[in-house]
mmCIF file of N, CA and C in Angstrom:
data_model
loop_
_atom_site.group_PDB
_atom_site.id
_atom_site.type_symbol
_atom_site.label_atom_id
_atom_site.label_comp_id
_atom_site.label_asym_id
_atom_site.label_seq_id
_atom_site.Cartn_x
_atom_site.Cartn_y
_atom_site.Cartn_z
ATOM 1 N N PRO A 1 102.300 109.425 105.405
ATOM 2 C CA PRO A 1 101.000 109.227 106.052
ATOM 3 C C PRO A 1 100.327 107.964 105.681
ATOM 4 N N ARG A 2 99.639 107.310 106.607
ATOM 5 C CA ARG A 2 99.068 105.974 106.292
ATOM 6 C C ARG A 2 97.604 106.079 105.879
ATOM 7 N N GLY A 3 96.884 107.024 106.363
ATOM 8 C CA GLY A 3 95.436 107.125 105.972
ATOM 9 C C GLY A 3 95.270 107.530 104.581
ATOM 10 N N LYS A 4 94.286 106.879 103.912
ATOM 11 C CA LYS A 4 94.027 107.131 102.514
ATOM 12 C C LYS A 4 93.623 108.547 102.242
ATOM 13 N N PHE A 5 92.802 109.046 103.117
ATOM 14 C CA PHE A 5 92.349 110.483 102.893
ATOM 15 C C PHE A 5 93.554 111.415 102.860
ATOM 16 N N ILE A 6 94.386 111.330 103.826
ATOM 17 C CA ILE A 6 95.573 112.223 103.882
ATOM 18 C C ILE A 6 96.522 111.955 102.718
ATOM 19 N N GLN A 7 96.650 110.698 102.273
ATOM 20 C CA GLN A 7 97.520 110.382 101.116
ATOM 21 C C GLN A 7 96.963 111.072 99.893
ATOM 22 N N PHE A 8 95.665 110.937 99.731
ATOM 23 C CA PHE A 8 95.001 111.564 98.534
ATOM 24 C C PHE A 8 95.099 113.056 98.612
ATOM 25 N N TYR A 9 94.871 113.609 99.800
ATOM 26 C CA TYR A 9 94.942 115.094 99.927
ATOM 27 C C TYR A 9 96.364 115.630 99.574
ATOM 28 N N ARG A 10 97.393 114.958 100.105
ATOM 29 C CA ARG A 10 98.773 115.387 99.818
ATOM 30 C C ARG A 10 99.080 115.287 98.349
ATOM 31 N N ALA A 11 98.695 114.161 97.740
ATOM 32 C CA ALA A 11 98.962 113.988 96.335
ATOM 33 C C ALA A 11 98.225 114.966 95.450
ATOM 34 N N SER A 12 96.970 115.217 95.794
ATOM 35 C CA SER A 12 96.098 116.034 94.937
ATOM 36 C C SER A 12 96.275 117.544 95.106
ATOM 37 N N THR A 13 97.043 117.927 96.118
ATOM 38 C CA THR A 13 97.260 119.345 96.355
ATOM 39 C C THR A 13 98.668 119.800 96.022
ATOM 40 N N ASN A 14 99.469 118.912 95.493
ATOM 41 C CA ASN A 14 100.800 119.316 95.081
ATOM 42 C C ASN A 14 100.713 120.448 94.046
ATOM 43 N N PRO A 15 101.375 121.538 94.266
ATOM 44 C CA PRO A 15 101.235 122.707 93.350
ATOM 45 C C PRO A 15 101.754 122.471 91.945
ATOM 46 N N ASP A 16 102.665 121.503 91.761
ATOM 47 C CA ASP A 16 103.180 121.209 90.436
ATOM 48 C C ASP A 16 102.335 120.124 89.762
ATOM 49 N N LEU A 17 101.742 120.452 88.627
ATOM 50 C CA LEU A 17 100.801 119.549 87.990
ATOM 51 C C LEU A 17 101.403 118.238 87.656
ATOM 52 N N ASN A 18 102.601 118.231 87.120
ATOM 53 C CA ASN A 18 103.230 116.938 86.738
ATOM 54 C C ASN A 18 103.548 116.077 88.014
ATOM 55 N N GLU A 19 103.952 116.706 89.060
ATOM 56 C CA GLU A 19 104.201 116.029 90.310
ATOM 57 C C GLU A 19 102.877 115.449 90.914
ATOM 58 N N ARG A 20 101.845 116.298 90.769
ATOM 59 C CA ARG A 20 100.533 115.880 91.269
ATOM 60 C C ARG A 20 100.081 114.642 90.568
ATOM 61 N N ILE A 21 100.225 114.611 89.227
ATOM 62 C CA ILE A 21 99.860 113.425 88.417
ATOM 63 C C ILE A 21 100.702 112.239 88.836
ATOM 64 N N LYS A 22 102.028 112.441 88.941
ATOM 65 C CA LYS A 22 102.899 111.330 89.326
ATOM 66 C C LYS A 22 102.504 110.754 90.692
ATOM 67 N N ASN A 23 102.262 111.641 91.675
ATOM 68 C CA ASN A 23 101.844 111.147 92.982
ATOM 69 C C ASN A 23 100.555 110.404 92.970
ATOM 70 N N LEU A 24 99.581 110.888 92.212
ATOM 71 C CA LEU A 24 98.320 110.197 92.114
ATOM 72 C C LEU A 24 98.409 108.897 91.349
ATOM 73 N N GLU A 25 99.257 108.809 90.363
ATOM 74 C CA GLU A 25 99.513 107.540 89.636
ATOM 75 C C GLU A 25 100.068 106.533 90.621
ATOM 76 N N GLN A 26 100.935 106.947 91.468
ATOM 77 C CA GLN A 26 101.513 106.064 92.509
ATOM 78 C C GLN A 26 100.424 105.544 93.433
ATOM 79 N N LEU A 27 99.554 106.405 93.876
ATOM 80 C CA LEU A 27 98.402 106.040 94.760
ATOM 81 C C LEU A 27 97.524 105.043 93.979
ATOM 82 N N ARG A 28 97.219 105.358 92.729
ATOM 83 C CA ARG A 28 96.366 104.448 91.952
ATOM 84 C C ARG A 28 96.906 103.038 91.961
ATOM 85 N N GLU A 29 98.229 102.892 91.767
ATOM 86 C CA GLU A 29 98.877 101.568 91.778
ATOM 87 C C GLU A 29 98.867 100.952 93.188
ATOM 88 N N ALA A 30 99.193 101.775 94.164
ATOM 89 C CA ALA A 30 99.319 101.255 95.523
ATOM 90 C C ALA A 30 97.950 100.816 96.087
ATOM 91 N N TRP A 31 96.914 101.516 95.771
ATOM 92 C CA TRP A 31 95.573 101.127 96.328
ATOM 93 C C TRP A 31 94.898 100.016 95.623
ATOM 94 N N GLY A 32 95.173 99.823 94.344
ATOM 95 C CA GLY A 32 94.551 98.772 93.589
ATOM 96 C C GLY A 32 93.076 99.021 93.401
ATOM 97 N N GLU A 33 92.529 98.240 92.489
ATOM 98 C CA GLU A 33 91.150 98.348 92.154
ATOM 99 C C GLU A 33 90.247 97.518 93.070
ATOM 100 N N PRO A 34 89.049 97.942 93.379
ATOM 101 C CA PRO A 34 88.369 99.198 92.977
ATOM 102 C C PRO A 34 88.612 100.340 93.937
ATOM 103 N N ASN A 35 89.505 100.154 94.935
ATOM 104 C CA ASN A 35 89.773 101.198 95.952
ATOM 105 C C ASN A 35 90.269 102.453 95.343
ATOM 106 N N ASN A 36 90.919 102.361 94.131
ATOM 107 C CA ASN A 36 91.519 103.543 93.512
ATOM 108 C C ASN A 36 90.576 104.354 92.651
ATOM 109 N N ALA A 37 89.323 104.035 92.605
ATOM 110 C CA ALA A 37 88.375 104.678 91.633
ATOM 111 C C ALA A 37 88.386 106.162 91.801
ATOM 112 N N PRO A 38 88.339 106.759 92.995
ATOM 113 C CA PRO A 38 88.407 108.240 93.076
ATOM 114 C C PRO A 38 89.693 108.828 92.479
ATOM 115 N N VAL A 39 90.751 108.086 92.585
ATOM 116 C CA VAL A 39 92.020 108.550 92.029
ATOM 117 C C VAL A 39 91.963 108.472 90.526
ATOM 118 N N VAL A 40 91.423 107.403 90.006
ATOM 119 C CA VAL A 40 91.252 107.219 88.524
ATOM 120 C C VAL A 40 90.454 108.386 87.943
ATOM 121 N N ASN A 41 89.396 108.727 88.618
ATOM 122 C CA ASN A 41 88.532 109.877 88.187
ATOM 123 C C ASN A 41 89.319 111.180 88.210
ATOM 124 N N PHE A 42 89.938 111.424 89.290
ATOM 125 C CA PHE A 42 90.677 112.697 89.442
ATOM 126 C C PHE A 42 91.814 112.783 88.431
ATOM 127 N N LEU A 43 92.493 111.687 88.172
ATOM 128 C CA LEU A 43 93.540 111.681 87.127
ATOM 129 C C LEU A 43 92.947 111.999 85.792
ATOM 130 N N GLY A 44 91.770 111.584 85.462
ATOM 131 C CA GLY A 44 91.103 111.902 84.184
ATOM 132 C C GLY A 44 91.050 113.413 83.970
ATOM 133 N N TYR A 45 90.707 114.177 85.026
ATOM 134 C CA TYR A 45 90.635 115.629 84.935
ATOM 135 C C TYR A 45 92.046 116.183 84.780
ATOM 136 N N LEU A 46 92.985 115.678 85.565
ATOM 137 C CA LEU A 46 94.337 116.180 85.527
ATOM 138 C C LEU A 46 94.993 115.968 84.158
ATOM 139 N N TYR A 47 94.814 114.725 83.677
ATOM 140 C CA TYR A 47 95.362 114.373 82.326
ATOM 141 C C TYR A 47 94.851 115.415 81.293
ATOM 142 N N TYR A 48 93.581 115.681 81.346
ATOM 143 C CA TYR A 48 93.013 116.587 80.381
ATOM 144 C C TYR A 48 93.602 117.950 80.564
ATOM 145 N N ARG A 49 93.699 118.398 81.740
ATOM 146 C CA ARG A 49 94.291 119.702 82.038
ATOM 147 C C ARG A 49 95.748 119.795 81.537
ATOM 148 N N ASN A 50 96.431 118.688 81.573
ATOM 149 C CA ASN A 50 97.806 118.613 81.164
ATOM 150 C C ASN A 50 98.008 118.376 79.641
ATOM 151 N N GLY A 51 96.826 118.263 78.941
ATOM 152 C CA GLY A 51 96.872 118.109 77.476
ATOM 153 C C GLY A 51 96.927 116.655 77.041
ATOM 154 N N SER A 52 96.789 115.700 77.946
ATOM 155 C CA SER A 52 96.868 114.306 77.593
ATOM 156 C C SER A 52 95.428 113.773 77.484
ATOM 157 N N LYS A 53 94.777 114.135 76.439
ATOM 158 C CA LYS A 53 93.335 113.832 76.228
ATOM 159 C C LYS A 53 93.097 112.365 76.140
ATOM 160 N N GLU A 54 93.975 111.622 75.448
ATOM 161 C CA GLU A 54 93.807 110.167 75.375
ATOM 162 C C GLU A 54 93.877 109.472 76.673
ATOM 163 N N LYS A 55 94.848 109.847 77.539
ATOM 164 C CA LYS A 55 94.907 109.308 78.886
ATOM 165 C C LYS A 55 93.705 109.724 79.697
ATOM 166 N N SER A 56 93.241 110.922 79.507
ATOM 167 C CA SER A 56 92.054 111.431 80.186
ATOM 168 C C SER A 56 90.882 110.527 79.871
ATOM 169 N N GLU A 57 90.636 110.316 78.578
ATOM 170 C CA GLU A 57 89.479 109.462 78.177
ATOM 171 C C GLU A 57 89.650 108.060 78.735
ATOM 172 N N GLU A 58 90.821 107.531 78.674
ATOM 173 C CA GLU A 58 91.042 106.169 79.216
ATOM 174 C C GLU A 58 90.714 106.098 80.720
ATOM 175 N N SER A 59 91.131 107.166 81.428
ATOM 176 C CA SER A 59 90.821 107.183 82.909
ATOM 177 C C SER A 59 89.358 107.189 83.187
ATOM 178 N N PHE A 60 88.656 108.099 82.406
ATOM 179 C CA PHE A 60 87.197 108.108 82.620
ATOM 180 C C PHE A 60 86.496 106.821 82.227
ATOM 181 N N LYS A 61 86.957 106.196 81.159
ATOM 182 C CA LYS A 61 86.385 104.942 80.748
ATOM 183 C C LYS A 61 86.650 103.846 81.840
ATOM 184 N N ARG A 62 87.861 103.858 82.369
ATOM 185 C CA ARG A 62 88.185 102.930 83.432
ATOM 186 C C ARG A 62 87.272 103.169 84.705
ATOM 187 N N TYR A 63 87.082 104.420 85.030
ATOM 188 C CA TYR A 63 86.205 104.785 86.125
ATOM 189 C C TYR A 63 84.800 104.216 85.879
ATOM 190 N N MET A 64 84.318 104.331 84.668
ATOM 191 C CA MET A 64 82.992 103.858 84.298
ATOM 192 C C MET A 64 82.965 102.323 84.399
ATOM 193 N N GLU A 65 84.020 101.627 84.090
ATOM 194 C CA GLU A 65 84.079 100.205 84.264
ATOM 195 C C GLU A 65 84.009 99.775 85.656
ATOM 196 N N LEU A 66 84.637 100.588 86.531
ATOM 197 C CA LEU A 66 84.608 100.305 87.982
ATOM 198 C C LEU A 66 83.207 100.564 88.558
ATOM 199 N N TYR A 67 82.537 101.605 88.055
ATOM 200 C CA TYR A 67 81.234 101.980 88.565
ATOM 201 C C TYR A 67 80.295 102.240 87.406
ATOM 202 N N PRO A 68 79.852 101.228 86.672
ATOM 203 C CA PRO A 68 79.100 101.420 85.456
ATOM 204 C C PRO A 68 77.721 102.155 85.650
ATOM 205 N N ASP A 69 77.141 102.024 86.809
ATOM 206 C CA ASP A 69 75.897 102.704 87.055
ATOM 207 C C ASP A 69 76.038 103.774 88.112
ATOM 208 N N GLY A 70 77.223 104.284 88.299
ATOM 209 C CA GLY A 70 77.449 105.321 89.251
ATOM 210 C C GLY A 70 77.211 106.684 88.721
ATOM 211 N N TYR A 71 76.656 107.500 89.553
ATOM 212 C CA TYR A 71 76.348 108.883 89.167
ATOM 213 C C TYR A 71 77.602 109.621 88.681
ATOM 214 N N ASN A 72 78.663 109.614 89.499
ATOM 215 C CA ASN A 72 79.821 110.421 89.215
ATOM 216 C C ASN A 72 80.602 109.881 88.015
ATOM 217 N N SER A 73 80.641 108.548 87.824
ATOM 218 C CA SER A 73 81.379 108.003 86.628
ATOM 219 C C SER A 73 80.715 108.420 85.353
ATOM 220 N N LEU A 74 79.374 108.359 85.302
ATOM 221 C CA LEU A 74 78.630 108.761 84.131
ATOM 222 C C LEU A 74 78.796 110.272 83.852
ATOM 223 N N ASP A 75 78.689 111.040 84.920
ATOM 224 C CA ASP A 75 78.806 112.495 84.870
ATOM 225 C C ASP A 75 80.192 112.952 84.403
ATOM 226 N N SER A 76 81.242 112.261 84.887
ATOM 227 C CA SER A 76 82.626 112.586 84.518
ATOM 228 C C SER A 76 82.868 112.270 83.059
ATOM 229 N N MET A 77 82.310 111.141 82.562
ATOM 230 C CA MET A 77 82.451 110.835 81.199
ATOM 231 C C MET A 77 81.785 111.786 80.331
ATOM 232 N N ALA A 78 80.541 112.228 80.748
ATOM 233 C CA ALA A 78 79.805 113.251 79.968
ATOM 234 C C ALA A 78 80.582 114.573 79.899
ATOM 235 N N GLU A 79 81.160 114.954 80.995
ATOM 236 C CA GLU A 79 82.002 116.187 81.063
ATOM 237 C C GLU A 79 83.177 116.117 80.082
ATOM 238 N N PHE A 80 83.783 114.965 80.065
ATOM 239 C CA PHE A 80 84.902 114.802 79.054
ATOM 240 C C PHE A 80 84.407 115.054 77.659
ATOM 241 N N PHE A 81 83.204 114.448 77.292
ATOM 242 C CA PHE A 81 82.726 114.680 75.965
ATOM 243 C C PHE A 81 82.264 116.102 75.737
ATOM 244 N N MET A 82 81.849 116.764 76.765
ATOM 245 C CA MET A 82 81.516 118.248 76.633
ATOM 246 C C MET A 82 82.801 118.989 76.350
ATOM 247 N N PHE A 83 83.912 118.711 77.064
ATOM 248 C CA PHE A 83 85.170 119.372 76.814
ATOM 249 C C PHE A 83 85.596 119.174 75.401
ATOM 250 N N GLU A 84 85.347 118.013 74.882
ATOM 251 C CA GLU A 84 85.757 117.669 73.554
ATOM 252 C C GLU A 84 84.790 118.121 72.440
ATOM 253 N N LYS A 85 83.702 118.721 72.849
ATOM 254 C CA LYS A 85 82.651 119.181 71.974
ATOM 255 C C LYS A 85 82.055 117.970 71.154
ATOM 256 N N LYS A 86 81.985 116.805 71.803
ATOM 257 C CA LYS A 86 81.364 115.644 71.273
ATOM 258 C C LYS A 86 79.948 115.561 71.947
ATOM 259 N N TYR A 87 79.119 116.428 71.472
ATOM 260 C CA TYR A 87 77.843 116.703 72.140
ATOM 261 C C TYR A 87 76.929 115.519 72.120
ATOM 262 N N ASP A 88 76.918 114.750 71.032
ATOM 263 C CA ASP A 88 76.036 113.584 71.000
ATOM 264 C C ASP A 88 76.391 112.594 72.124
ATOM 265 N N GLU A 89 77.630 112.366 72.304
ATOM 266 C CA GLU A 89 78.151 111.451 73.335
ATOM 267 C C GLU A 89 77.805 112.018 74.764
ATOM 268 N N ALA A 90 78.069 113.342 74.887
ATOM 269 C CA ALA A 90 77.768 113.958 76.186
ATOM 270 C C ALA A 90 76.290 113.844 76.508
ATOM 271 N N LYS A 91 75.456 114.093 75.546
ATOM 272 C CA LYS A 91 73.995 113.973 75.744
ATOM 273 C C LYS A 91 73.658 112.590 76.171
ATOM 274 N N LYS A 92 74.178 111.597 75.543
ATOM 275 C CA LYS A 92 73.857 110.222 75.840
ATOM 276 C C LYS A 92 74.211 109.841 77.309
ATOM 277 N N HIS A 93 75.373 110.344 77.756
ATOM 278 C CA HIS A 93 75.803 110.096 79.115
ATOM 279 C C HIS A 93 74.962 110.828 80.179
ATOM 280 N N TYR A 94 74.648 112.106 79.850
ATOM 281 C CA TYR A 94 73.856 112.891 80.743
ATOM 282 C C TYR A 94 72.396 112.268 80.883
ATOM 283 N N GLU A 95 71.944 111.757 79.792
ATOM 284 C CA GLU A 95 70.581 111.064 79.833
ATOM 285 C C GLU A 95 70.641 109.756 80.683
ATOM 286 N N LYS A 96 71.783 109.072 80.626
ATOM 287 C CA LYS A 96 71.978 107.927 81.462
ATOM 288 C C LYS A 96 71.970 108.325 82.952
ATOM 289 N N VAL A 97 72.623 109.450 83.228
ATOM 290 C CA VAL A 97 72.618 109.979 84.617
ATOM 291 C C VAL A 97 71.170 110.229 85.063
ATOM 292 N N LEU A 98 70.388 110.888 84.211
ATOM 293 C CA LEU A 98 69.034 111.223 84.576
ATOM 294 C C LEU A 98 68.115 109.995 84.709
ATOM 295 N N ASN A 99 68.416 108.965 83.950
ATOM 296 C CA ASN A 99 67.630 107.754 84.059
ATOM 297 C C ASN A 99 67.885 107.072 85.418
ATOM 298 N N LEU A 100 69.032 107.168 85.922
ATOM 299 C CA LEU A 100 69.418 106.622 87.203
ATOM 300 C C LEU A 100 69.166 107.565 88.348
ATOM 301 N N PHE A 101 69.393 108.815 88.122
ATOM 302 C CA PHE A 101 69.281 109.834 89.148
ATOM 303 C C PHE A 101 68.515 111.044 88.620
ATOM 304 N N PRO A 102 67.200 110.944 88.625
ATOM 305 C CA PRO A 102 66.316 111.920 87.928
ATOM 306 C C PRO A 102 66.444 113.321 88.442
ATOM 307 N N TYR A 103 66.969 113.494 89.592
ATOM 308 C CA TYR A 103 67.068 114.900 90.166
ATOM 309 C C TYR A 103 68.467 115.546 90.054
ATOM 310 N N SER A 104 69.279 114.995 89.216
ATOM 311 C CA SER A 104 70.646 115.488 89.037
ATOM 312 C C SER A 104 70.621 116.916 88.459
ATOM 313 N N ASN A 105 70.952 117.853 89.274
ATOM 314 C CA ASN A 105 71.064 119.258 88.777
ATOM 315 C C ASN A 105 72.150 119.374 87.731
ATOM 316 N N SER A 106 73.248 118.687 87.898
ATOM 317 C CA SER A 106 74.347 118.790 86.908
ATOM 318 C C SER A 106 73.882 118.298 85.534
ATOM 319 N N ALA A 107 73.230 117.140 85.512
ATOM 320 C CA ALA A 107 72.809 116.621 84.241
ATOM 321 C C ALA A 107 71.702 117.479 83.595
ATOM 322 N N ILE A 108 70.773 117.930 84.408
ATOM 323 C CA ILE A 108 69.725 118.768 83.916
ATOM 324 C C ILE A 108 70.283 120.057 83.281
ATOM 325 N N SER A 109 71.181 120.765 83.999
ATOM 326 C CA SER A 109 71.701 122.004 83.518
ATOM 327 C C SER A 109 72.628 121.780 82.321
ATOM 328 N N SER A 110 73.302 120.647 82.315
ATOM 329 C CA SER A 110 74.189 120.363 81.141
ATOM 330 C C SER A 110 73.350 120.079 79.866
ATOM 331 N N LEU A 111 72.217 119.326 80.065
ATOM 332 C CA LEU A 111 71.427 119.043 78.942
ATOM 333 C C LEU A 111 70.745 120.334 78.415
ATOM 334 N N ASN A 112 70.380 121.192 79.328
ATOM 335 C CA ASN A 112 69.875 122.533 78.909
ATOM 336 C C ASN A 112 70.897 123.292 78.141
ATOM 337 N N GLU A 113 72.168 123.209 78.594
ATOM 338 C CA GLU A 113 73.251 123.889 77.846
ATOM 339 C C GLU A 113 73.438 123.244 76.466
ATOM 340 N N LEU A 114 73.302 121.943 76.372
ATOM 341 C CA LEU A 114 73.407 121.289 75.070
ATOM 342 C C LEU A 114 72.290 121.708 74.134
ATOM 343 N N LYS A 115 71.121 121.933 74.675
ATOM 344 C CA LYS A 115 70.008 122.395 73.816
ATOM 345 C C LYS A 115 70.358 123.757 73.238
ATOM 346 N N LYS A 116 70.936 124.596 74.003
ATOM 347 C CA LYS A 116 71.361 125.932 73.532
ATOM 348 C C LYS A 116 72.462 125.788 72.468
ATOM 349 N N ILE A 117 73.378 124.923 72.661
ATOM 350 C CA ILE A 117 74.583 124.745 71.765
ATOM 351 C C ILE A 117 74.141 124.116 70.475
ATOM 352 N N ASN A 118 73.340 123.074 70.502
ATOM 353 C CA ASN A 118 73.057 122.283 69.304
ATOM 354 C C ASN A 118 71.558 122.174 68.949
ATOM 355 N N ASN A 119 70.763 122.926 69.618
ATOM 356 C CA ASN A 119 69.311 122.884 69.369
ATOM 357 C C ASN A 119 68.808 121.468 69.465
ATOM 358 N N TYR A 120 69.221 120.778 70.507
ATOM 359 C CA TYR A 120 68.754 119.406 70.747
ATOM 360 C C TYR A 120 67.289 119.465 71.211
ATOM 361 N N ASN A 121 66.582 118.423 70.936
ATOM 362 C CA ASN A 121 65.207 118.341 71.404
ATOM 363 C C ASN A 121 65.087 117.537 72.642
#
């Protein structure tokens, strides 16, 4: 398929996780930057799910470099830190989200969750 949407859909719905990652890595290379930003983000989650935490963090950091003030890039990096129980880093990123996007339900609810976990102020 030639369309990017259908290419992404086919790659991201492969039932085999390793094949899904392989297909998305191929798309990441084929599309080049910054066009591949959604793929970079999605790979971050798949790497984490596959146990490749270092690759996951690298993907989320790269996504943030592509969109440093983007809602989703900041939110994804914050989620990574939540997964890792690095709550200070997660809080920092969720606060950046709220500074740029004050009505972010995701950031608000995650900061409330952090308050429960660590008694943050």
